[in-house]
Structure formats: C-alpha cells, structure tokens
Amino acid sequence: GSMADLFGHWVPKEQIRQILDVMSRADWHIFQTLSKYPLRLPEFNPFPTNVWVGVSIPAGHMMKAKGAVRALRSYLDHMQNIDARIRFMSIEPLWFDVAPVFESWIEENGKLPFEWAIIGAATNGRKVFQPKEEWTQTTLDILDEQGIPVFFKGNLEWKEWREEFPVSYKNGSINY
C-alpha cells in the first residue's frame, strides 16, 4: 500500500496483526511501513525484525507550522515507544523547519528516536515546491551529527545527492 496507511484508525487491529504475521513469515524481505498515526504503532510491539516502521511528519495541508511543531514533538514521543529494528522519519515534504524540534528533542533525550530519514520536496501534481535551503541544511547537519543515514526523494533539488540507508544487521546492531 504505497498510498495507504496500514495503521490508520480505520484499520481493524486483527487485520493489522494478520498482515504483520505474513511479513514476519516472509523474513527474506524487508518491509517498510509508513504511518501518520504514530500513537497507534506501539500497540503492535514488537515488530518483526524485517519490518521497518516509519512515521511521516505532520501533513502541511492540514495545519499551520506552529501546530506542526507541536505535532512533530508528539510524533517523536510516540516513536520512542516503537519496538522495531529500524524506525524511520519521512520528512517529506519538508514544509517547515524541523531542526529546532529535533535540536530540542536531542537536548532532552540525547538522541533522536529513529535510525533512518527520508527527505523530499512538496508536490501538487507536476508542480514541485522545494524546501528552504536552510531548513534542508540544518536538518542534514543534525542527522549527520546523530549518525542517521538520509535518503533523498527524487523531487528534492540538492547539491550533493544522498541515497543512504541502513543495509544490514550483525549481532542485533545496525550497520550502515
């Protein structure tokens, strides 16, 4: 479901559990899930080790930046409670300055509660809206300081292209 949300409030718990069971049995694959409902994700702990659990930043068309800052902070709180081998944040689109929220989180908690990040521009049909350069740069600086690999969506214009991701595991630790 590339345009679906398996963990949406409308999806019955039993259906989600059945899908996670199939994912677990297909352990030769790595599955990526992405949700706008991080509050619900810890209900399904622990996730199979081959399931990467992602949270998308708050939707820009639904709120102002001030509300998005509060929502992102809440999303990070919920991500901390997700028991998955790889947790990731989809910062796509990067429509507001997430860096101050990340910096504040790090000051309080020591590190961000995810192991991978995806960054992209906003789109509306064929029209692409690039994030402010300083938003992208400060976000990249923070992610680099945290040792978090970054994957750019194809719509992002940036001087140095990045397609990094966690690629293997050894003895329960992530190797990039």
GROMACS .gro file of N, CA and C in nm:
model
  528
    1GLY      N    1   0.082  -0.120   0.000
    1GLY     CA    2   0.000   0.000   0.000
    1GLY      C    3   0.085   0.125   0.000
    2SER      N    4   0.144   0.162  -0.113
    2SER     CA    5   0.232   0.279  -0.116
    2SER      C    6   0.155   0.409  -0.087
    3MET      N    7   0.027   0.411  -0.108
    3MET     CA    8  -0.053   0.531  -0.078
    3MET      C    9  -0.154   0.502   0.033
    4ALA      N   10  -0.130   0.400   0.110
    4ALA     CA   11  -0.221   0.359   0.217
    4ALA      C   12  -0.155   0.381   0.352
    5ASP      N   13  -0.233   0.367   0.458
    5ASP     CA   14  -0.179   0.374   0.592
    5ASP      C   15  -0.231   0.253   0.669
    6LEU      N   16  -0.149   0.149   0.676
    6LEU     CA   17  -0.186   0.025   0.743
    6LEU      C   18  -0.230   0.050   0.886
    7PHE      N   19  -0.174   0.153   0.951
    7PHE     CA   20  -0.200   0.178   1.092
    7PHE      C   21  -0.303   0.289   1.115
    8GLY      N   22  -0.376   0.326   1.011
    8GLY     CA   23  -0.481   0.426   1.025
    8GLY      C   24  -0.586   0.381   1.125
    9HIS      N   25  -0.653   0.474   1.187
    9HIS     CA   26  -0.752   0.442   1.291
    9HIS      C   27  -0.868   0.358   1.237
   10TRP      N   28  -0.889   0.356   1.108
   10TRP     CA   29  -0.998   0.283   1.044
   10TRP      C   30  -0.964   0.137   1.015
   11VAL      N   31  -0.838   0.099   1.033
   11VAL     CA   32  -0.796  -0.039   1.004
   11VAL      C   33  -0.809  -0.123   1.130
   12PRO      N   34  -0.887  -0.232   1.125
   12PRO     CA   35  -0.904  -0.316   1.245
   12PRO      C   36  -0.772  -0.377   1.291
   13LYS      N   37  -0.755  -0.385   1.424
   13LYS     CA   38  -0.632  -0.440   1.483
   13LYS      C   39  -0.602  -0.580   1.431
   14GLU      N   40  -0.705  -0.664   1.420
   14GLU     CA   41  -0.683  -0.801   1.377
   14GLU      C   42  -0.628  -0.806   1.234
   15GLN      N   43  -0.675  -0.718   1.149
   15GLN     CA   44  -0.624  -0.712   1.012
   15GLN      C   45  -0.477  -0.672   1.011
   16ILE      N   46  -0.441  -0.576   1.093
   16ILE     CA   47  -0.301  -0.533   1.103
   16ILE      C   48  -0.215  -0.649   1.153
   17ARG      N   49  -0.262  -0.719   1.255
   17ARG     CA   50  -0.185  -0.832   1.309
   17ARG      C   51  -0.166  -0.941   1.204
   18GLN      N   52  -0.268  -0.966   1.123
   18GLN     CA   53  -0.256  -1.067   1.018
   18GLN      C   54  -0.150  -1.027   0.915
   19ILE      N   55  -0.149  -0.900   0.879
   19ILE     CA   56  -0.050  -0.852   0.781
   19ILE      C   57   0.090  -0.859   0.840
   20LEU      N   58   0.106  -0.820   0.964
   20LEU     CA   59   0.238  -0.829   1.029
   20LEU      C   60   0.284  -0.974   1.040
   21ASP      N   61   0.190  -1.064   1.061
   21ASP     CA   62   0.226  -1.206   1.067
   21ASP      C   63   0.279  -1.254   0.932
   22VAL      N   64   0.214  -1.214   0.824
   22VAL     CA   65   0.262  -1.252   0.689
   22VAL      C   66   0.399  -1.192   0.665
   23MET      N   67   0.419  -1.066   0.703
   23MET     CA   68   0.551  -1.002   0.688
   23MET      C   69   0.657  -1.079   0.765
   24SER      N   70   0.625  -1.120   0.886
   24SER     CA   71   0.720  -1.193   0.968
   24SER      C   72   0.757  -1.326   0.904
   25ARG      N   73   0.659  -1.395   0.848
   25ARG     CA   74   0.687  -1.524   0.785
   25ARG      C   75   0.767  -1.508   0.656
   26ALA      N   76   0.758  -1.393   0.591
   26ALA     CA   77   0.836  -1.365   0.469
   26ALA      C   78   0.965  -1.294   0.509
   27ASP      N   79   1.043  -1.358   0.595
   27ASP     CA   80   1.159  -1.293   0.656
   27ASP      C   81   1.275  -1.269   0.560
   28TRP      N   82   1.265  -1.316   0.438
   28TRP     CA   83   1.369  -1.289   0.338
   28TRP      C   84   1.348  -1.151   0.274
   29HIS      N   85   1.236  -1.085   0.305
   29HIS     CA   86   1.208  -0.949   0.257
   29HIS      C   87   1.224  -0.849   0.371
   30ILE      N   88   1.254  -0.725   0.335
   30ILE     CA   89   1.245  -0.614   0.430
   30ILE      C   90   1.122  -0.534   0.388
   31PHE      N   91   1.031  -0.515   0.482
   31PHE     CA   92   0.910  -0.438   0.458
   31PHE      C   93   0.924  -0.302   0.524
   32GLN      N   94   0.873  -0.200   0.457
   32GLN     CA   95   0.870  -0.065   0.514
   32GLN      C   96   0.725  -0.023   0.527
   33THR      N   97   0.688   0.018   0.647
   33THR     CA   98   0.554   0.073   0.669
   33THR      C   99   0.570   0.221   0.699
   34LEU      N  100   0.472   0.299   0.661
   34LEU     CA  101   0.477   0.443   0.686
   34LEU      C  102   0.340   0.486   0.733
   35SER      N  103   0.336   0.560   0.843
   35SER     CA  104   0.209   0.598   0.902
   35SER      C  105   0.208   0.743   0.947
   36LYS      N  106   0.090   0.800   0.946
   36LYS     CA  107   0.067   0.931   1.004
   36LYS      C  108   0.002   0.916   1.142
   37TYR      N  109  -0.001   0.792   1.195
   37TYR     CA  110  -0.065   0.762   1.322
   37TYR      C  111   0.032   0.696   1.419
   38PRO      N  112   0.137   0.767   1.461
   38PRO     CA  113   0.238   0.706   1.549
   38PRO      C  114   0.181   0.665   1.685
   39LEU      N  115   0.073   0.727   1.727
   39LEU     CA  116   0.012   0.693   1.855
   39LEU      C  117  -0.027   0.546   1.858
   40ARG      N  118  -0.068   0.492   1.745
   40ARG     CA  119  -0.119   0.355   1.738
   40ARG      C  120  -0.007   0.251   1.723
   41LEU      N  121   0.108   0.290   1.677
   41LEU     CA  122   0.214   0.194   1.644
   41LEU      C  123   0.260   0.107   1.761
   42PRO      N  124   0.282   0.162   1.882
   42PRO     CA  125   0.330   0.077   1.991
   42PRO      C  126   0.234  -0.038   2.027
   43GLU      N  127   0.108  -0.029   1.988
   43GLU     CA  128   0.013  -0.139   2.013
   43GLU      C  129   0.059  -0.269   1.949
   44PHE      N  130   0.145  -0.259   1.847
   44PHE     CA  131   0.184  -0.377   1.770
   44PHE      C  132   0.328  -0.421   1.799
   45ASN      N  133   0.385  -0.369   1.908
   45ASN     CA  134   0.519  -0.409   1.952
   45ASN      C  135   0.519  -0.554   1.996
   46PRO      N  136   0.630  -0.624   1.982
   46PRO     CA  137   0.743  -0.585   1.899
   46PRO      C  138   0.714  -0.614   1.752
   47PHE      N  139   0.769  -0.531   1.665
   47PHE     CA  140   0.753  -0.553   1.521
   47PHE      C  141   0.851  -0.661   1.476
   48PRO      N  142   0.815  -0.736   1.372
   48PRO     CA  143   0.911  -0.833   1.319
   48PRO      C  144   1.041  -0.761   1.280
   49THR      N  145   1.154  -0.830   1.292
   49THR     CA  146   1.282  -0.766   1.267
   49THR      C  147   1.300  -0.723   1.122
   50ASN      N  148   1.222  -0.777   1.031
   50ASN     CA  149   1.232  -0.739   0.890
   50ASN      C  150   1.131  -0.632   0.852
   51VAL      N  151   1.068  -0.569   0.950
   51VAL     CA  152   0.972  -0.461   0.923
   51VAL      C  153   1.029  -0.331   0.978
   52TRP      N  154   1.055  -0.237   0.886
   52TRP     CA  155   1.099  -0.104   0.924
   52TRP      C  156   0.975  -0.018   0.942
   53VAL      N  157   0.966   0.052   1.053
   53VAL     CA  158   0.846   0.127   1.088
   53VAL      C  159   0.874   0.276   1.075
   54GLY      N  160   0.799   0.341   0.985
   54GLY     CA  161   0.819   0.482   0.960
   54GLY      C  162   0.701   0.567   1.000
   55VAL      N  163   0.733   0.692   1.034
   55VAL     CA  164   0.633   0.792   1.068
   55VAL      C  165   0.656   0.911   0.977
   56SER      N  166   0.548   0.960   0.920
   56SER     CA  167   0.555   1.076   0.831
   56SER      C  168   0.530   1.203   0.911
   57ILE      N  169   0.604   1.310   0.880
   57ILE     CA  170   0.583   1.435   0.954
   57ILE      C  171   0.439   1.482   0.932
   58PRO      N  172   0.390   1.568   1.022
   58PRO     CA  173   0.253   1.616   1.011
   58PRO      C  174   0.224   1.678   0.874
   59ALA      N  175   0.104   1.654   0.825
   59ALA     CA  176   0.063   1.698   0.691
   59ALA      C  177   0.047   1.850   0.683
   60GLY      N  178   0.117   1.911   0.589
   60GLY     CA  179   0.116   2.056   0.573
   60GLY      C  180  -0.017   2.116   0.533
   61HIS      N  181  -0.096   2.041   0.458
   61HIS     CA  182  -0.223   2.096   0.413
   61HIS      C  183  -0.328   2.095   0.524
   62MET      N  184  -0.294   2.036   0.638
   62MET     CA  185  -0.392   2.023   0.745
   62MET      C  186  -0.367   2.116   0.864
   63MET      N  187  -0.253   2.185   0.868
   63MET     CA  188  -0.223   2.268   0.983
   63MET      C  189  -0.120   2.375   0.950
   64LYS      N  190  -0.109   2.469   1.041
   64LYS     CA  191  -0.007   2.572   1.029
   64LYS      C  192   0.122   2.520   1.092
   65ALA      N  193   0.233   2.588   1.062
   65ALA     CA  194   0.363   2.543   1.110
   65ALA      C  195   0.367   2.531   1.262
   66LYS      N  196   0.305   2.622   1.336
   66LYS     CA  197   0.307   2.616   1.483
   66LYS      C  198   0.242   2.487   1.531
   67GLY      N  199   0.131   2.450   1.472
   67GLY     CA  200   0.065   2.324   1.509
   67GLY      C  201   0.149   2.204   1.468
   68ALA      N  202   0.217   2.214   1.354
   68ALA     CA  203   0.302   2.105   1.306
   68ALA      C  204   0.419   2.082   1.401
   69VAL      N  205   0.472   2.188   1.458
   69VAL     CA  206   0.582   2.175   1.554
   69VAL      C  207   0.535   2.095   1.675
   70ARG      N  208   0.417   2.129   1.727
   70ARG     CA  209   0.362   2.054   1.841
   70ARG      C  210   0.336   1.908   1.803
   71ALA      N  211   0.280   1.887   1.683
   71ALA     CA  212   0.251   1.751   1.639
   71ALA      C  213   0.380   1.671   1.620
   72LEU      N  214   0.483   1.731   1.560
   72LEU     CA  215   0.609   1.661   1.540
   72LEU      C  216   0.669   1.620   1.673
   73ARG      N  217   0.663   1.706   1.770
   73ARG     CA  218   0.714   1.673   1.904
   73ARG      C  219   0.639   1.551   1.959
   74SER      N  220   0.509   1.550   1.941
   74SER     CA  221   0.428   1.437   1.986
   74SER      C  222   0.464   1.310   1.908
   75TYR      N  223   0.486   1.323   1.777
   75TYR     CA  224   0.525   1.207   1.695
   75TYR      C  225   0.656   1.147   1.746
   76LEU      N  226   0.753   1.232   1.780
   76LEU     CA  227   0.880   1.183   1.832
   76LEU      C  228   0.860   1.111   1.965
   77ASP      N  229   0.772   1.165   2.050
   77ASP     CA  230   0.740   1.097   2.176
   77ASP      C  231   0.689   0.956   2.150
   78HIS      N  232   0.598   0.942   2.053
   78HIS     CA  233   0.542   0.811   2.022
   78HIS      C  234   0.645   0.719   1.956
   79MET      N  235   0.730   0.776   1.872
   79MET     CA  236   0.832   0.694   1.805
   79MET      C  237   0.926   0.629   1.906
   80GLN      N  238   0.951   0.698   2.014
   80GLN     CA  239   1.038   0.646   2.118
   80GLN      C  240   0.985   0.513   2.173
   81ASN      N  241   0.854   0.493   2.164
   81ASN     CA  242   0.791   0.373   2.219
   81ASN      C  243   0.769   0.262   2.117
   82ILE      N  244   0.821   0.279   1.996
   82ILE     CA  245   0.807   0.177   1.892
   82ILE      C  246   0.924   0.079   1.904
   83ASP      N  247   0.892  -0.049   1.916
   83ASP     CA  248   0.994  -0.153   1.927
   83ASP      C  249   1.011  -0.217   1.789
   84ALA      N  250   1.099  -0.156   1.709
   84ALA     CA  251   1.127  -0.204   1.573
   84ALA      C  252   1.277  -0.194   1.550
   85ARG      N  253   1.330  -0.283   1.468
   85ARG     CA  254   1.474  -0.284   1.438
   85ARG      C  255   1.514  -0.151   1.376
   86ILE      N  256   1.436  -0.104   1.278
   86ILE     CA  257   1.460   0.026   1.215
   86ILE      C  258   1.333   0.108   1.226
   87ARG      N  259   1.347   0.225   1.286
   87ARG     CA  260   1.239   0.324   1.287
   87ARG      C  261   1.287   0.437   1.198
   88PHE      N  262   1.197   0.491   1.117
   88PHE     CA  263   1.240   0.600   1.030
   88PHE      C  264   1.139   0.712   1.027
   89MET      N  265   1.191   0.830   0.994
   89MET     CA  266   1.107   0.950   0.983
   89MET      C  267   1.107   0.992   0.837
   90SER      N  268   0.987   1.005   0.781
   90SER     CA  269   0.973   1.058   0.647
   90SER      C  270   0.949   1.208   0.659
   91ILE      N  271   1.049   1.284   0.624
   91ILE     CA  272   1.042   1.430   0.630
   91ILE      C  273   1.013   1.476   0.488
   92GLU      N  274   0.900   1.432   0.441
   92GLU     CA  275   0.862   1.455   0.301
   92GLU      C  276   0.711   1.472   0.296
   93PRO      N  277   0.673   1.596   0.268
   93PRO     CA  278   0.759   1.707   0.230
   93PRO      C  279   0.816   1.782   0.351
   94LEU      N  280   0.934   1.838   0.330
   94LEU     CA  281   0.996   1.925   0.430
   94LEU      C  282   0.934   2.063   0.411
   95TRP      N  283   0.821   2.085   0.477
   95TRP     CA  284   0.744   2.208   0.454
   95TRP      C  285   0.753   2.309   0.568
   96PHE      N  286   0.823   2.272   0.675
   96PHE     CA  287   0.850   2.368   0.783
   96PHE      C  288   0.985   2.331   0.845
   97ASP      N  289   1.040   2.417   0.927
   97ASP     CA  290   1.172   2.397   0.984
   97ASP      C  291   1.164   2.297   1.100
   98VAL      N  292   1.205   2.173   1.073
   98VAL     CA  293   1.200   2.067   1.174
   98VAL      C  294   1.323   2.071   1.266
   99ALA      N  295   1.428   2.141   1.227
   99ALA     CA  296   1.554   2.140   1.302
   99ALA      C  297   1.538   2.184   1.448
  100PRO      N  298   1.467   2.292   1.478
  100PRO     CA  299   1.454   2.329   1.619
  100PRO      C  300   1.386   2.221   1.704
  101VAL      N  301   1.290   2.151   1.645
  101VAL     CA  302   1.223   2.043   1.718
  101VAL      C  303   1.322   1.930   1.744
  102PHE      N  304   1.399   1.893   1.642
  102PHE     CA  305   1.500   1.787   1.658
  102PHE      C  306   1.605   1.828   1.761
  103GLU      N  307   1.651   1.953   1.754
  103GLU     CA  308   1.753   2.000   1.849
  103GLU      C  309   1.702   1.994   1.993
  104SER      N  310   1.580   2.038   2.014
  104SER     CA  311   1.519   2.034   2.146
  104SER      C  312   1.506   1.890   2.196
  105TRP      N  313   1.463   1.802   2.107
  105TRP     CA  314   1.449   1.661   2.144
  105TRP      C  315   1.585   1.603   2.187
  106ILE      N  316   1.688   1.633   2.110
  106ILE     CA  317   1.822   1.581   2.140
  106ILE      C  318   1.872   1.635   2.275
  107GLU      N  319   1.849   1.764   2.302
  107GLU     CA  320   1.890   1.822   2.431
  107GLU      C  321   1.826   1.748   2.548
  108GLU      N  322   1.699   1.710   2.530
  108GLU     CA  323   1.626   1.645   2.639
  108GLU      C  324   1.650   1.494   2.647
  109ASN      N  325   1.677   1.429   2.533
  109ASN     CA  326   1.681   1.283   2.529
  109ASN      C  327   1.813   1.223   2.483
  110GLY      N  328   1.904   1.306   2.437
  110GLY     CA  329   2.035   1.256   2.395
  110GLY      C  330   2.045   1.217   2.248
  111LYS      N  331   1.938   1.157   2.194
  111LYS     CA  332   1.940   1.120   2.053
  111LYS      C  333   1.799   1.113   1.999
  112LEU      N  334   1.788   1.123   1.866
  112LEU     CA  335   1.658   1.114   1.802
  112LEU      C  336   1.606   0.970   1.807
  113PRO      N  337   1.475   0.951   1.810
  113PRO     CA  338   1.420   0.816   1.825
  113PRO      C  339   1.397   0.742   1.693
  114PHE      N  340   1.488   0.761   1.597
  114PHE     CA  341   1.478   0.688   1.470
  114PHE      C  342   1.617   0.667   1.413
  115GLU      N  343   1.627   0.568   1.322
  115GLU     CA  344   1.755   0.525   1.268
  115GLU      C  345   1.775   0.556   1.120
  116TRP      N  346   1.677   0.619   1.058
  116TRP     CA  347   1.686   0.650   0.915
  116TRP      C  348   1.592   0.765   0.886
  117ALA      N  349   1.626   0.848   0.786
  117ALA     CA  350   1.540   0.961   0.749
  117ALA      C  351   1.529   0.971   0.597
  118ILE      N  352   1.411   1.011   0.553
  118ILE     CA  353   1.384   1.037   0.412
  118ILE      C  354   1.345   1.184   0.403
  119ILE      N  355   1.404   1.256   0.308
  119ILE     CA  356   1.374   1.398   0.291
  119ILE      C  357   1.331   1.423   0.147
  120GLY      N  358   1.226   1.505   0.130
  120GLY     CA  359   1.180   1.537  -0.004
  120GLY      C  360   1.109   1.671  -0.009
  121ALA      N  361   1.080   1.714  -0.130
  121ALA     CA  362   1.008   1.839  -0.154
  121ALA      C  363   0.857   1.811  -0.154
  122ALA      N  364   0.779   1.917  -0.154
  122ALA     CA  365   0.634   1.905  -0.164
  122ALA      C  366   0.594   1.907  -0.311
  123THR      N  367   0.488   1.836  -0.344
  123THR     CA  368   0.438   1.836  -0.481
  123THR      C  369   0.288   1.859  -0.481
  124ASN      N  370   0.242   1.913  -0.592
  124ASN     CA  371   0.100   1.927  -0.620
  124ASN      C  372   0.085   1.902  -0.768
  125GLY      N  373   0.055   1.779  -0.804
  125GLY     CA  374   0.055   1.743  -0.945
  125GLY      C  375   0.198   1.749  -0.997
  126ARG      N  376   0.217   1.821  -1.106
  126ARG     CA  377   0.351   1.835  -1.163
  126ARG      C  378   0.432   1.947  -1.098
  127LYS      N  379   0.367   2.028  -1.016
  127LYS     CA  380   0.436   2.139  -0.952
  127LYS      C  381   0.511   2.091  -0.827
  128VAL      N  382   0.638   2.131  -0.817
  128VAL     CA  383   0.722   2.092  -0.704
  128VAL      C  384   0.758   2.217  -0.625
  129PHE      N  385   0.746   2.208  -0.493
  129PHE     CA  386   0.779   2.318  -0.403
  129PHE      C  387   0.898   2.275  -0.319
  130GLN      N  388   1.014   2.332  -0.348
  130GLN     CA  389   1.137   2.297  -0.277
  130GLN      C  390   1.135   2.358  -0.136
  131PRO      N  391   1.190   2.285  -0.038
  131PRO     CA  392   1.202   2.343   0.096
  131PRO      C  393   1.307   2.453   0.097
  132LYS      N  394   1.299   2.539   0.197
  132LYS     CA  395   1.402   2.643   0.210
  132LYS      C  396   1.537   2.574   0.228
  133GLU      N  397   1.638   2.628   0.164
  133GLU     CA  398   1.771   2.569   0.169
  133GLU      C  399   1.823   2.554   0.312
  134GLU      N  400   1.799   2.656   0.396
  134GLU     CA  401   1.849   2.649   0.533
  134GLU      C  402   1.778   2.539   0.613
  135TRP      N  403   1.651   2.512   0.583
  135TRP     CA  404   1.580   2.403   0.652
  135TRP      C  405   1.646   2.269   0.618
  136THR      N  406   1.674   2.251   0.490
  136THR     CA  407   1.736   2.125   0.448
  136THR      C  408   1.874   2.111   0.510
  137GLN      N  409   1.954   2.217   0.503
  137GLN     CA  410   2.092   2.209   0.553
  137GLN      C  411   2.096   2.183   0.704
  138THR      N  412   2.018   2.257   0.781
  138THR     CA  413   2.023   2.236   0.926
  138THR      C  414   1.970   2.098   0.964
  139THR      N  415   1.871   2.049   0.892
  139THR     CA  416   1.820   1.914   0.918
  139THR      C  417   1.928   1.811   0.886
  140LEU      N  418   1.995   1.826   0.772
  140LEU     CA  419   2.104   1.735   0.737
  140LEU      C  420   2.217   1.739   0.839
  141ASP      N  421   2.251   1.859   0.887
  141ASP     CA  422   2.357   1.873   0.987
  141ASP      C  423   2.323   1.794   1.114
  142ILE      N  424   2.199   1.806   1.157
  142ILE     CA  425   2.156   1.735   1.279
  142ILE      C  426   2.158   1.585   1.256
  143LEU      N  427   2.104   1.541   1.143
  143LEU     CA  428   2.100   1.397   1.115
  143LEU      C  429   2.242   1.340   1.103
  144ASP      N  430   2.331   1.415   1.041
  144ASP     CA  431   2.471   1.371   1.030
  144ASP      C  432   2.535   1.360   1.168
  145GLU      N  433   2.512   1.459   1.254
  145GLU     CA  434   2.567   1.456   1.389
  145GLU      C  435   2.515   1.335   1.467
  146GLN      N  436   2.393   1.295   1.438
  146GLN     CA  437   2.330   1.181   1.505
  146GLN      C  438   2.369   1.048   1.440
  147GLY      N  439   2.439   1.053   1.327
  147GLY     CA  440   2.477   0.930   1.257
  147GLY      C  441   2.359   0.863   1.188
  148ILE      N  442   2.260   0.941   1.150
  148ILE     CA  443   2.139   0.887   1.086
  148ILE      C  444   2.153   0.899   0.935
  149PRO      N  445   2.149   0.786   0.863
  149PRO     CA  446   2.158   0.792   0.717
  149PRO      C  447   2.035   0.860   0.658
  150VAL      N  448   2.054   0.926   0.542
  150VAL     CA  449   1.949   1.005   0.478
  150VAL      C  450   1.929   0.958   0.334
  151PHE      N  451   1.803   0.947   0.297
  151PHE     CA  452   1.766   0.913   0.160
  151PHE      C  453   1.684   1.028   0.104
  152PHE      N  454   1.726   1.082  -0.011
  152PHE     CA  455   1.653   1.191  -0.075
  152PHE      C  456   1.548   1.135  -0.171
  153LYS      N  457   1.427   1.189  -0.163
  153LYS     CA  458   1.326   1.158  -0.263
  153LYS      C  459   1.368   1.224  -0.393
  154GLY      N  460   1.327   1.169  -0.504
  154GLY     CA  461   1.369   1.217  -0.636
  154GLY      C  462   1.332   1.360  -0.668
  155ASN      N  463   1.238   1.418  -0.593
  155ASN     CA  464   1.193   1.554  -0.624
  155ASN      C  465   1.273   1.662  -0.552
  156LEU      N  466   1.366   1.624  -0.467
  156LEU     CA  467   1.444   1.722  -0.392
  156LEU      C  468   1.562   1.770  -0.475
  157GLU      N  469   1.579   1.900  -0.485
  157GLU     CA  470   1.696   1.957  -0.553
  157GLU      C  471   1.799   1.989  -0.446
  158TRP      N  472   1.917   1.924  -0.457
  158TRP     CA  473   2.022   1.946  -0.358
  158TRP      C  474   2.156   1.924  -0.424
  159LYS      N  475   2.256   1.994  -0.375
  159LYS     CA  476   2.388   1.992  -0.439
  159LYS      C  477   2.458   1.856  -0.432
  160GLU      N  478   2.449   1.787  -0.321
  160GLU     CA  479   2.513   1.656  -0.306
  160GLU      C  480   2.405   1.552  -0.281
  161TRP      N  481   2.382   1.468  -0.380
  161TRP     CA  482   2.274   1.368  -0.373
  161TRP      C  483   2.305   1.260  -0.270
  162ARG      N  484   2.201   1.218  -0.196
  162ARG     CA  485   2.219   1.115  -0.093
  162ARG      C  486   2.113   1.006  -0.108
  163GLU      N  487   2.158   0.884  -0.106
  163GLU     CA  488   2.068   0.768  -0.105
  163GLU      C  489   2.125   0.667  -0.007
  164GLU      N  490   2.125   0.706   0.120
  164GLU     CA  491   2.181   0.623   0.225
  164GLU      C  492   2.068   0.551   0.297
  165PHE      N  493   2.096   0.433   0.344
  165PHE     CA  494   2.003   0.365   0.431
  165PHE      C  495   2.072   0.255   0.508
  166PRO      N  496   2.011   0.215   0.621
  166PRO     CA  497   2.067   0.103   0.695
  166PRO      C  498   2.058  -0.021   0.607
  167VAL      N  499   2.167  -0.095   0.596
  167VAL     CA  500   2.167  -0.205   0.499
  167VAL      C  501   2.181  -0.343   0.560
  168SER      N  502   2.234  -0.357   0.678
  168SER     CA  503   2.250  -0.491   0.733
  168SER      C  504   2.250  -0.487   0.885
  169TYR      N  505   2.241  -0.604   0.943
  169TYR     CA  506   2.241  -0.616   1.089
  169TYR      C  507   2.342  -0.724   1.127
  170LYS      N  508   2.412  -0.700   1.236
  170LYS     CA  509   2.501  -0.802   1.291
  170LYS      C  510   2.488  -0.798   1.442
  171ASN      N  511   2.465  -0.911   1.501
  171ASN     CA  512   2.456  -0.921   1.646
  171ASN      C  513   2.359  -0.819   1.707
  172GLY      N  514   2.247  -0.797   1.639
  172GLY     CA  515   2.146  -0.705   1.691
  172GLY      C  516   2.178  -0.558   1.674
  173SER      N  517   2.288  -0.525   1.604
  173SER     CA  518   2.318  -0.384   1.584
  173SER      C  519   2.306  -0.349   1.435
  174ILE      N  520   2.282  -0.224   1.408
  174ILE     CA  521   2.262  -0.175   1.272
  174ILE      C  522   2.396  -0.137   1.212
  175ASN      N  523   2.421  -0.181   1.091
  175ASN     CA  524   2.543  -0.144   1.019
  175ASN      C  525   2.504  -0.068   0.895
  176TYR      N  526   2.566   0.047   0.870
  176TYR     CA  527   2.531   0.132   0.755
  176TYR      C  528   2.629   0.113   0.644
   0.00000   0.00000   0.00000
